Tab-separated table of C-alpha atoms and ligand atoms in Angstrom:
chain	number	residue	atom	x	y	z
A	35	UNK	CA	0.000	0.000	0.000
A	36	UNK	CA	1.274	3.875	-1.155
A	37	UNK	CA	0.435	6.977	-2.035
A	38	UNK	CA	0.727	5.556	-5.561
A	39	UNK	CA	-2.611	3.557	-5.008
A	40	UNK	CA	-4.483	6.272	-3.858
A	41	UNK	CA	-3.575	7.859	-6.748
A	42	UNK	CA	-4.527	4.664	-9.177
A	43	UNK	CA	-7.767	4.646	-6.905
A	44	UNK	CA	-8.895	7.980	-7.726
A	45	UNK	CA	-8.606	7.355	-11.725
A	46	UNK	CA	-10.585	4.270	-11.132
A	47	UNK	CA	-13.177	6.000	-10.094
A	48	UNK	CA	-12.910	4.180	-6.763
A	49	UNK	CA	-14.514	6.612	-4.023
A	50	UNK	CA	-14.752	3.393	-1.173
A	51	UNK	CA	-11.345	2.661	-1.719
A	52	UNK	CA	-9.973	6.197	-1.900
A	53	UNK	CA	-11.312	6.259	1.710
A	54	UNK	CA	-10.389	3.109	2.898
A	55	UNK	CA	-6.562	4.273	1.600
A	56	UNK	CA	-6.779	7.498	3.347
A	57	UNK	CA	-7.688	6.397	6.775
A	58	UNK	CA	-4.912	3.650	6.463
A	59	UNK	CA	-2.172	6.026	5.526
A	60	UNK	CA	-3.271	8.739	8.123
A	61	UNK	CA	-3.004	6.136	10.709
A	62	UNK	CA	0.390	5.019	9.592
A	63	UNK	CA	1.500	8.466	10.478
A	64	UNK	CA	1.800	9.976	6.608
A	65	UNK	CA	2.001	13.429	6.280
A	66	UNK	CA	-1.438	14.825	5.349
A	67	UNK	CA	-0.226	16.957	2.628
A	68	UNK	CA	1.879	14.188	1.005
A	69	UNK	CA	-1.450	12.020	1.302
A	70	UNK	CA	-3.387	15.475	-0.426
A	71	UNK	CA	-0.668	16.832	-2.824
A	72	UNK	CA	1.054	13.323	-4.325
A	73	UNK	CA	-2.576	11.040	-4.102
A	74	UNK	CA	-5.357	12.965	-5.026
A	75	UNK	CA	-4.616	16.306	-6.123
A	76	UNK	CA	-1.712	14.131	-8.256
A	77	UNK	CA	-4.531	12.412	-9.817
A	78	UNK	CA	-6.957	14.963	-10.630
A	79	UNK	CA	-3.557	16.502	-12.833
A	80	UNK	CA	-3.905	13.276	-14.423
A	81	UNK	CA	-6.986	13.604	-15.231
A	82	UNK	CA	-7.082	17.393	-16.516
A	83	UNK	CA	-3.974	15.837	-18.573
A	84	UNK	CA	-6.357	12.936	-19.900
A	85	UNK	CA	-9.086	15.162	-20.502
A	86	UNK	CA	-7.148	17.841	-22.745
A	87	UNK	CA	-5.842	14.747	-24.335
A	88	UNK	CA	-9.623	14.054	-25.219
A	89	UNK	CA	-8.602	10.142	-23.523
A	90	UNK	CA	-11.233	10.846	-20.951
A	91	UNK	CA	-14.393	12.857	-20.686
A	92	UNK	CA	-16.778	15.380	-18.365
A	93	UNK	CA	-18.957	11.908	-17.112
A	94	UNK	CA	-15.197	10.280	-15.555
A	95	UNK	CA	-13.951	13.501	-14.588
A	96	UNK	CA	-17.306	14.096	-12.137
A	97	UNK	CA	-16.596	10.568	-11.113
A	98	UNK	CA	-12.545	11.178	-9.950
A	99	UNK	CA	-13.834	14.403	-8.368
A	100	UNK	CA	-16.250	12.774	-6.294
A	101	UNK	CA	-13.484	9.988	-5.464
A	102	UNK	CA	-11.229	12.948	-4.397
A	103	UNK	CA	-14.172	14.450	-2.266
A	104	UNK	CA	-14.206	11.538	-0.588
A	105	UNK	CA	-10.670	11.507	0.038
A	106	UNK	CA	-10.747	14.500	1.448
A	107	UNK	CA	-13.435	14.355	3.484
A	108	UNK	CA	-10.897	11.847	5.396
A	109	UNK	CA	-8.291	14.454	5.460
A	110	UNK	CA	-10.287	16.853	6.555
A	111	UNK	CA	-10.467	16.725	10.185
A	112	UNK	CA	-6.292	15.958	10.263
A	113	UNK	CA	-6.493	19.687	7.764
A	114	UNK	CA	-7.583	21.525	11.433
A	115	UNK	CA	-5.284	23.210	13.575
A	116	UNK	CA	-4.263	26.115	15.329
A	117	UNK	CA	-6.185	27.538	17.916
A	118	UNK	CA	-10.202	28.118	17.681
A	119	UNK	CA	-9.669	31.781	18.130
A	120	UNK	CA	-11.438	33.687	15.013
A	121	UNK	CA	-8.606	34.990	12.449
A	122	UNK	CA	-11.178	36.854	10.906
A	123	UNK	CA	-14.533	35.842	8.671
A	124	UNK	CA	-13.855	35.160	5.005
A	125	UNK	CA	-17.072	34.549	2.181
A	126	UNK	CA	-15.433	32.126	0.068
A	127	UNK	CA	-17.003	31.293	-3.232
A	128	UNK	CA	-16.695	29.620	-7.091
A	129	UNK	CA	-17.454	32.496	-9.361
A	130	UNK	CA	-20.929	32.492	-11.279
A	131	UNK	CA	-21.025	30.122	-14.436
A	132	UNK	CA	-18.408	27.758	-12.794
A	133	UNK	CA	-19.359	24.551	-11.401
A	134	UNK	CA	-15.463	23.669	-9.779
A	135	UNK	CA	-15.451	23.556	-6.092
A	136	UNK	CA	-12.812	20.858	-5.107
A	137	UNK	CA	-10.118	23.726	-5.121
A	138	UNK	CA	-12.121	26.299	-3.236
A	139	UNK	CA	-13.211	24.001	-0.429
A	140	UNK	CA	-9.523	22.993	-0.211
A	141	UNK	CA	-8.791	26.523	0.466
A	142	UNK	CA	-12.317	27.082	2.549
A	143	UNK	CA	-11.761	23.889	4.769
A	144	UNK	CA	-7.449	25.223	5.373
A	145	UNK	CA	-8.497	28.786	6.573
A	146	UNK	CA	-11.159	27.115	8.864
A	147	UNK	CA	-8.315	24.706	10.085
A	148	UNK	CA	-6.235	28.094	10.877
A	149	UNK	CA	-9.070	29.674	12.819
A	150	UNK	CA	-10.922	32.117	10.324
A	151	UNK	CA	-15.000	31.560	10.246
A	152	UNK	CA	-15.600	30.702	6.693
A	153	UNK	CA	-18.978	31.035	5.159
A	154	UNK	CA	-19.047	29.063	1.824
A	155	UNK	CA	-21.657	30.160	-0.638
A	156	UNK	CA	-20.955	26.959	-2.706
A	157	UNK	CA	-20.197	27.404	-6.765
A	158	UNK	CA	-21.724	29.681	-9.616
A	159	UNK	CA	-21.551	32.249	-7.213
A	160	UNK	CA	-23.166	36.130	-8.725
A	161	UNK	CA	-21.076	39.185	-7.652
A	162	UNK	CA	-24.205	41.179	-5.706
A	163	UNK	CA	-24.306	37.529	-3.889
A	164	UNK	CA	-20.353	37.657	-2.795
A	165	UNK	CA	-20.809	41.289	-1.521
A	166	UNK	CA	-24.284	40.775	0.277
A	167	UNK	CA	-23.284	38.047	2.437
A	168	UNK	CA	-19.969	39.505	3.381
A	169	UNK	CA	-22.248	42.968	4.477
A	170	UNK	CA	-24.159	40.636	6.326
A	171	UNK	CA	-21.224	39.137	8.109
A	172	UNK	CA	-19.115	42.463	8.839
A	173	UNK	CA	-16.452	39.969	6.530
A	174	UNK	CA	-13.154	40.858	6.349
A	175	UNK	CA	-12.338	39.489	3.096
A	176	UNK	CA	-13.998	38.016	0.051
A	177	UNK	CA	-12.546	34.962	-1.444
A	178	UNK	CA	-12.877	33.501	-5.312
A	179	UNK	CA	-12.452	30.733	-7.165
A	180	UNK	CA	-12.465	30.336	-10.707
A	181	UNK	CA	-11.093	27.085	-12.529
A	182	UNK	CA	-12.172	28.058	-16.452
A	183	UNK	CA	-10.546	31.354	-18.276
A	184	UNK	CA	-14.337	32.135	-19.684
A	185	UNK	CA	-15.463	31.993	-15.690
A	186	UNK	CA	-12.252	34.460	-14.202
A	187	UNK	CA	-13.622	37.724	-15.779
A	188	UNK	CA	-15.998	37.597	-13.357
A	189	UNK	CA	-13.529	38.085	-10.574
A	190	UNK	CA	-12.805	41.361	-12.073
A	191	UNK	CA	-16.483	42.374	-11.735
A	192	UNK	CA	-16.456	41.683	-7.946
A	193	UNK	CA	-13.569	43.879	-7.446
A	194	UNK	CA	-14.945	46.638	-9.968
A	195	UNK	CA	-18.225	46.522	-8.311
A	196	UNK	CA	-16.834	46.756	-4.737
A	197	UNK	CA	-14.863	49.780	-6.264
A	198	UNK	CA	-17.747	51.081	-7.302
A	199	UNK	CA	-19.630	50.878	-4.090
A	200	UNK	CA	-16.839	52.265	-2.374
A	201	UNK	CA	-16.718	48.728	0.093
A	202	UNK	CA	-13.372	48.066	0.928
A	203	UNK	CA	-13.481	44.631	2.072
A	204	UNK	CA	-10.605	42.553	0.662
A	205	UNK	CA	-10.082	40.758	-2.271
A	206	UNK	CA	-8.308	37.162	-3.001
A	207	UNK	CA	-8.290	35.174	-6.043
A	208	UNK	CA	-7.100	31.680	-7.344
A	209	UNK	CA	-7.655	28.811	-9.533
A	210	UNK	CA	-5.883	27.012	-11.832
A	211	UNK	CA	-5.552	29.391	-14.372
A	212	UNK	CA	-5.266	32.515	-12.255
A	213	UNK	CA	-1.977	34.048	-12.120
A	214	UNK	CA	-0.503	36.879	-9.879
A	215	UNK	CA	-0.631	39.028	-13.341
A	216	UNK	CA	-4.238	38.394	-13.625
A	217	UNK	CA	-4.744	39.104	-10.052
A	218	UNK	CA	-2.967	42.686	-10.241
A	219	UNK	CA	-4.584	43.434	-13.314
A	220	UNK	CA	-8.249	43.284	-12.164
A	221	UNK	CA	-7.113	44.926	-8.826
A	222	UNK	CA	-7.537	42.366	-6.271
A	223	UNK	CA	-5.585	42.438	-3.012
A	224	UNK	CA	-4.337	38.833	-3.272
A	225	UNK	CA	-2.990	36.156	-5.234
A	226	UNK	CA	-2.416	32.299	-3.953
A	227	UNK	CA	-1.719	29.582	-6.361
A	228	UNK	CA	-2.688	27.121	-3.490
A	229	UNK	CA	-4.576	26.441	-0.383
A	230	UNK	CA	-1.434	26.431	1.848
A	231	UNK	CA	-0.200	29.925	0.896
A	232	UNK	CA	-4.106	30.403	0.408
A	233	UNK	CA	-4.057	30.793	4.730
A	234	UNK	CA	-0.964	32.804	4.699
A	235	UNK	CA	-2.257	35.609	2.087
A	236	UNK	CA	-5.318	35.968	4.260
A	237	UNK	CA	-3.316	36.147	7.369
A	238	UNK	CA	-1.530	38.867	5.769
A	239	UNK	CA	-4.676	40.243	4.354
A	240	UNK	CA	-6.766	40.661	7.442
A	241	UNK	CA	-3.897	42.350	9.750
A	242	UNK	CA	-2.495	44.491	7.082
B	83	B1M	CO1	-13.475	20.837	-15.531
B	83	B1M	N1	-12.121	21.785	-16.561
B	83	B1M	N2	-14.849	21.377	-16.805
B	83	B1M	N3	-14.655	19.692	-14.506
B	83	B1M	N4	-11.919	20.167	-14.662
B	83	B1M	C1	-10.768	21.854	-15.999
B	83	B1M	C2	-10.614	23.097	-15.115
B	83	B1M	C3	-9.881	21.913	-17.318
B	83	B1M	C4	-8.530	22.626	-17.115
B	83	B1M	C5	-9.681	20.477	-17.882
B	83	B1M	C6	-8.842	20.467	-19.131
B	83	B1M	O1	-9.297	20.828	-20.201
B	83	B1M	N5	-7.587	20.078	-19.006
B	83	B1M	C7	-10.838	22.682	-18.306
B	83	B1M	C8	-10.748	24.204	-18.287
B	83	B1M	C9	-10.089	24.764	-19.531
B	83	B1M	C10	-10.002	26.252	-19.474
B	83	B1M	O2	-10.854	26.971	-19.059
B	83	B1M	N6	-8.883	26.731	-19.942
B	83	B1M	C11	-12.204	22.206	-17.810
B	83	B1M	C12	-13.387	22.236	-18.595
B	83	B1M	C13	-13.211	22.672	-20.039
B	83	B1M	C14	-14.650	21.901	-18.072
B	83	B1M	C15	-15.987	21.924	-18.806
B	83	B1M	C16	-16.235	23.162	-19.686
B	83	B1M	C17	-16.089	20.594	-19.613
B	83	B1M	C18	-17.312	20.464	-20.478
B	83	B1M	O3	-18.421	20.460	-20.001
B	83	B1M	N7	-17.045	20.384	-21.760
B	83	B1M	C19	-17.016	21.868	-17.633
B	83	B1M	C20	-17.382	23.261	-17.102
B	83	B1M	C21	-18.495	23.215	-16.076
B	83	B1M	C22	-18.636	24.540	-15.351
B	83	B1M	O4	-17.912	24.812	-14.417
B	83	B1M	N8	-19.549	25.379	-15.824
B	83	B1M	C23	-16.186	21.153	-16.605
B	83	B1M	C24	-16.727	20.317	-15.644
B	83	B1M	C25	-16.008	19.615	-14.700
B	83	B1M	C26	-16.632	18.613	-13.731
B	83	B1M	C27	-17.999	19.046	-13.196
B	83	B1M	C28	-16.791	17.315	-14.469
B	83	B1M	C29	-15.502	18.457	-12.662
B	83	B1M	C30	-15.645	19.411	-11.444
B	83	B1M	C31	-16.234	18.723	-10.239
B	83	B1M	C32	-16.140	19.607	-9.021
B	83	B1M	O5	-15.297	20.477	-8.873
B	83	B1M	N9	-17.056	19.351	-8.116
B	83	B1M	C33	-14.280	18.934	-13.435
B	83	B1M	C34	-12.934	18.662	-13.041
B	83	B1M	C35	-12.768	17.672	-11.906
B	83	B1M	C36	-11.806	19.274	-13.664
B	83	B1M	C37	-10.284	19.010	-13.426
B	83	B1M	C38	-9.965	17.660	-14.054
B	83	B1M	C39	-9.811	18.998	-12.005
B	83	B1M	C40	-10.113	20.267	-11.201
B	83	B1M	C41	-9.739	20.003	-9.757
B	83	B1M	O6	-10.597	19.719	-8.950
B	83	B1M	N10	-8.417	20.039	-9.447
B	83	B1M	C42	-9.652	20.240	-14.211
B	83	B1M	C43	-8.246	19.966	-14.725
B	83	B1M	C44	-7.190	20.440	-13.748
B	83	B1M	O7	-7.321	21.490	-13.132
B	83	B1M	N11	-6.127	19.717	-13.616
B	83	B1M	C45	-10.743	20.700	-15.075
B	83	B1M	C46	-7.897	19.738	-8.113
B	83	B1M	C47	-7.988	20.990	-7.241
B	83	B1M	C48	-7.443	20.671	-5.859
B	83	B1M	O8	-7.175	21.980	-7.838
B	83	B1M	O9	-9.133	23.526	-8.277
B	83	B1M	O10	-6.815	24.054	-9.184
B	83	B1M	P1	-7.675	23.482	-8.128
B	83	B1M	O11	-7.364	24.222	-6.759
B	83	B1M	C49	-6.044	24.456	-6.294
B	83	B1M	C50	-5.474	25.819	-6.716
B	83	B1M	O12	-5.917	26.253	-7.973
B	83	B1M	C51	-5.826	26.727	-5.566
B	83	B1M	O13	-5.820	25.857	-4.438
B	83	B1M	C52	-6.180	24.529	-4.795
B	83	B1M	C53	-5.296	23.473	-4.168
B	83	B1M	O14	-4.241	23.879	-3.455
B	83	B1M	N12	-7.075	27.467	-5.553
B	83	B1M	C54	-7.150	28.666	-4.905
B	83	B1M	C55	-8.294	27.162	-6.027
B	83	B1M	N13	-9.154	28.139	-5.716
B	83	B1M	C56	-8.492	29.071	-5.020
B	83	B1M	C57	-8.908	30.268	-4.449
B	83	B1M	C58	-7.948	31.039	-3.770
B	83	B1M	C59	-6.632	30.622	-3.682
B	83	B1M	C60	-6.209	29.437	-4.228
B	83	B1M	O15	-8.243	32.213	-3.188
B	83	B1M	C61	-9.550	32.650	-3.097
């Protein structure tokens, strides 16, 4: 048993034995992010690479995502630490017309690990939605995810419409194919390529 099979479980499809891997290798002592980075975010590369290679299509790719969900949900309660004071609140969200949310609750279940309240509004998430809740919540920050180039415009519109209302609650962004450029361009206060420095931007964020 290995990381390796977790992998090969996830592009079988296998959600049952994703799980049963997980728990084993957590209780042999394996570093959770060696379990998360090498097994199943690993695989779901693979399958983006499989997919673009038009070897594999949108019904198998649901499929490996909800054998990664499953995975995580394992990992999930190993992902906490830190103490339970509140960091500050974050609205964390998949921008409107995109349906990818394994990324974003990566991120949204690391900042809750690190102590920030995180209220997820799920995917296909609308701008006046992002800004509502987080006037509800007295948020600190706002939060997006975007894993399709025809869904990241949208991130712009947040930050141009916050702009425009004069809000000044922060702004983070990320996804696949977000870059830092990207980021700067449309304005927003933040950049992470992944869920790790995800926690540290919004540290940095919230006591600048
Ligand atoms: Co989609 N899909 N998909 N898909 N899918 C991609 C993104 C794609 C790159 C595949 C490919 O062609 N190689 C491609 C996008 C191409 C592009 O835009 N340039 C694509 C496509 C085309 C599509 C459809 C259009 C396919 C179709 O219908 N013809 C369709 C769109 C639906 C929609 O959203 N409207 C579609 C559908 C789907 C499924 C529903 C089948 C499924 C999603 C299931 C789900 O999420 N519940 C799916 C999947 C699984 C993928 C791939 C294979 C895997 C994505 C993933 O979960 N990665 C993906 C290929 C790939 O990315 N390798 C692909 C693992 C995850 C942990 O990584 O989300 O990048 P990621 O998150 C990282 C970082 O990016 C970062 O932290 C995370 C981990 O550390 N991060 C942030 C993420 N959000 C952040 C926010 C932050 C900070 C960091 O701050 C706020």
């Amino acid at each position: 048993m290995s990381i390796k099979d977790i992998y090969a479980a996830v592009l079988e499809f296998d959600s049952d034995q994703v799980v049963k891997l997980v728990k084993d290798e957590i209780s042999r002592g394996t570093e959770i992010s060696v379990i998360l980075n090498d097994g199943l975010i690993g695989a779901m590369d693979e399958v983006g690479r499989l997919f673009s290679a038009g070897d594999l299509f949108v019904p198998e790719m649901l499929l490996a995502a909800q054998a990664m969900k499953a995975g995580l949900e394992e990992l999930k309660p190993h992902m906490k630490q830190g103490d339970s004071r509140t960091k500050g609140t974050v609205v964390i969200g998949t921008v409107k017309g995109d349906l990818h949310d394994i990324g974003k609750n990566l991120v949204a279940m690391m900042m809750e690990g690190a102590g920030f309240e995180v209220i997820d509004l799920g995917v296909d998430v609308e701008t006046e939605r992002f800004i509502q809740t987080a006037q509800e919540h007295n948020a600190d920050m706002i939060c997006m995810s975007a894993l399709l180039t025809t869904t990241m415009p949208e991130m712009g519109v947040t930050v141009e419409t916050l702009k425009e209302k004069g809000l000044n609650f922060k702004t983070m962004v990320g996804g696949a194919p977000v870059t830092k450029e990207f980021a700067d361009q449309i304005g927003a206060d933040g950049y992470s390529p992944d869920a790790p420095s995800a926690v540290e931007m919004a540290r940095l964020l919230i006591s600048a």
